[in-house]
């Protein structure tokens, strides 16, 4: 296998792991926030999204820097990465805030009744 192919595989594995990590953090955040008294999904989702998105993106940056690109200095590319990440975070949080409004969320609720947080929250 070529070095580029191995790096591509490592990048893909980190990406898949990071997506699952992000979803796990988001679900955990939704569950924890609903148990401490925040019951409205419109308030829960953006808070959980901010936490999971930032945490998983920072972890992804360091994993890819260490294993995919093998760059020990980690800091020279972090600022541009952080700027792009914050823009992506803003867009995703706005979309989550919009689509968790009761009139839109009812559509999604019917499709995702298996999630524990959608059964425990009030709309």
CSV table of C-alpha atoms in Angstrom, one decimal:
chain,number,residue,atom,x,y,z
A,1,UNK,CA,0.0,0.0,0.0
A,2,UNK,CA,1.2,3.5,-0.8
A,3,UNK,CA,1.7,6.1,1.8
A,4,UNK,CA,-1.1,8.3,0.4
A,5,UNK,CA,-3.5,5.4,0.5
A,6,UNK,CA,-2.6,4.6,4.1
A,7,UNK,CA,-3.1,8.3,5.1
A,8,UNK,CA,-6.4,8.2,3.3
A,9,UNK,CA,-7.5,5.2,5.3
A,10,UNK,CA,-6.4,6.7,8.5
A,11,UNK,CA,-8.2,9.9,7.7
A,12,UNK,CA,-11.4,8.0,6.9
A,13,UNK,CA,-11.2,5.9,10.1
A,14,UNK,CA,-10.7,9.1,12.2
A,15,UNK,CA,-13.6,10.7,10.3
A,16,UNK,CA,-15.9,7.8,11.0
A,17,UNK,CA,-14.8,7.6,14.7
A,18,UNK,CA,-15.2,11.3,15.1
A,19,UNK,CA,-18.7,11.3,13.6
A,20,UNK,CA,-19.8,8.6,16.1
A,21,UNK,CA,-18.0,10.5,18.9
A,22,UNK,CA,-19.9,13.7,17.9
A,23,UNK,CA,-23.3,11.9,17.8
A,24,UNK,CA,-22.5,10.3,21.2
A,25,UNK,CA,-21.7,13.6,22.7
A,26,UNK,CA,-24.8,15.2,21.2
A,27,UNK,CA,-27.1,12.4,22.5
A,28,UNK,CA,-25.4,12.5,25.9
A,29,UNK,CA,-25.8,16.3,26.1
A,30,UNK,CA,-29.4,16.1,25.1
A,31,UNK,CA,-30.0,13.4,27.7
A,32,UNK,CA,-28.1,15.2,30.5
A,33,UNK,CA,-29.7,18.6,29.8
A,34,UNK,CA,-33.2,17.1,29.8
A,35,UNK,CA,-32.5,15.4,33.1
A,36,UNK,CA,-31.3,18.6,34.8
A,37,UNK,CA,-34.5,20.4,33.9
A,38,UNK,CA,-34.2,21.8,30.4
A,39,UNK,CA,-37.2,20.2,28.6
A,40,UNK,CA,-37.7,22.1,25.4
A,41,UNK,CA,-35.9,20.5,22.4
A,42,UNK,CA,-35.5,24.0,20.9
A,43,UNK,CA,-33.2,24.9,23.9
A,44,UNK,CA,-31.6,21.5,24.3
A,45,UNK,CA,-30.4,20.9,20.8
A,46,UNK,CA,-28.3,24.1,20.2
A,47,UNK,CA,-26.6,23.7,23.6
A,48,UNK,CA,-25.8,20.0,22.9
A,49,UNK,CA,-24.7,20.8,19.4
A,50,UNK,CA,-22.2,23.5,20.5
A,51,UNK,CA,-20.7,21.2,23.0
A,52,UNK,CA,-20.5,18.1,20.8
A,53,UNK,CA,-19.4,20.0,17.7
A,54,UNK,CA,-16.5,21.9,19.3
A,55,UNK,CA,-15.3,19.0,21.3
A,56,UNK,CA,-15.3,16.5,18.4
A,57,UNK,CA,-13.7,19.0,16.0
A,58,UNK,CA,-10.9,19.8,18.3
A,59,UNK,CA,-10.3,16.1,18.9
A,60,UNK,CA,-10.5,15.5,15.1
A,61,UNK,CA,-7.9,18.2,14.5
A,62,UNK,CA,-5.4,16.7,17.0
A,63,UNK,CA,-6.0,13.1,15.8
A,64,UNK,CA,-5.5,14.0,12.2
A,65,UNK,CA,-2.5,16.1,13.0
A,66,UNK,CA,-0.9,13.3,14.9
A,67,UNK,CA,-1.8,10.3,12.9
A,68,UNK,CA,-2.8,11.3,9.4
A,69,UNK,CA,-0.5,14.2,8.7
A,70,UNK,CA,2.1,13.4,11.4
A,71,UNK,CA,2.6,17.1,12.1
A,72,UNK,CA,4.1,17.5,15.6
A,73,UNK,CA,3.7,21.3,15.7
A,74,UNK,CA,-0.2,21.1,15.8
A,75,UNK,CA,-0.4,24.8,16.2
A,76,UNK,CA,0.4,26.3,12.8
A,77,UNK,CA,-2.8,25.1,11.1
A,78,UNK,CA,-5.1,25.3,14.1
A,79,UNK,CA,-6.3,29.0,13.7
A,80,UNK,CA,-7.6,28.5,10.1
A,81,UNK,CA,-9.2,25.2,11.1
A,82,UNK,CA,-10.8,26.9,14.1
A,83,UNK,CA,-12.2,29.7,12.0
A,84,UNK,CA,-13.8,27.3,9.5
A,85,UNK,CA,-15.0,25.2,12.4
A,86,UNK,CA,-16.7,28.2,14.1
A,87,UNK,CA,-18.4,29.2,10.8
A,88,UNK,CA,-19.6,25.6,10.4
A,89,UNK,CA,-20.8,25.6,14.1
A,90,UNK,CA,-22.7,28.8,13.5
A,91,UNK,CA,-24.5,27.4,10.4
A,92,UNK,CA,-25.3,24.1,12.1
A,93,UNK,CA,-26.6,25.7,15.3
A,94,UNK,CA,-28.8,28.1,13.3
A,95,UNK,CA,-30.2,25.2,11.3
A,96,UNK,CA,-30.8,23.1,14.5
A,97,UNK,CA,-32.5,26.1,16.2
A,98,UNK,CA,-34.7,26.6,13.2
A,99,UNK,CA,-35.7,22.9,12.7
A,100,UNK,CA,-36.4,22.3,16.4
A,101,UNK,CA,-39.2,24.8,16.5
A,102,UNK,CA,-42.4,23.0,17.3
A,103,UNK,CA,-44.0,23.3,13.9
A,104,UNK,CA,-40.9,21.8,12.2
A,105,UNK,CA,-39.9,19.4,14.9
A,106,UNK,CA,-43.2,17.5,14.8
A,107,UNK,CA,-42.3,16.3,11.3
A,108,UNK,CA,-39.0,14.9,12.6
A,109,UNK,CA,-40.4,13.6,15.8
A,110,UNK,CA,-42.6,11.2,13.9
A,111,UNK,CA,-39.6,9.7,12.2
A,112,UNK,CA,-37.3,9.5,15.2
A,113,UNK,CA,-39.4,8.2,18.1
A,114,UNK,CA,-36.7,5.7,19.0
A,115,UNK,CA,-34.4,8.4,20.5
A,116,UNK,CA,-34.9,8.7,24.2
A,117,UNK,CA,-34.6,12.5,24.3
A,118,UNK,CA,-37.5,13.0,21.9
A,119,UNK,CA,-39.8,11.0,24.1
A,120,UNK,CA,-38.8,12.9,27.3
A,121,UNK,CA,-39.0,16.4,26.0
A,122,UNK,CA,-42.0,18.7,25.7
A,123,UNK,CA,-42.8,20.6,22.6
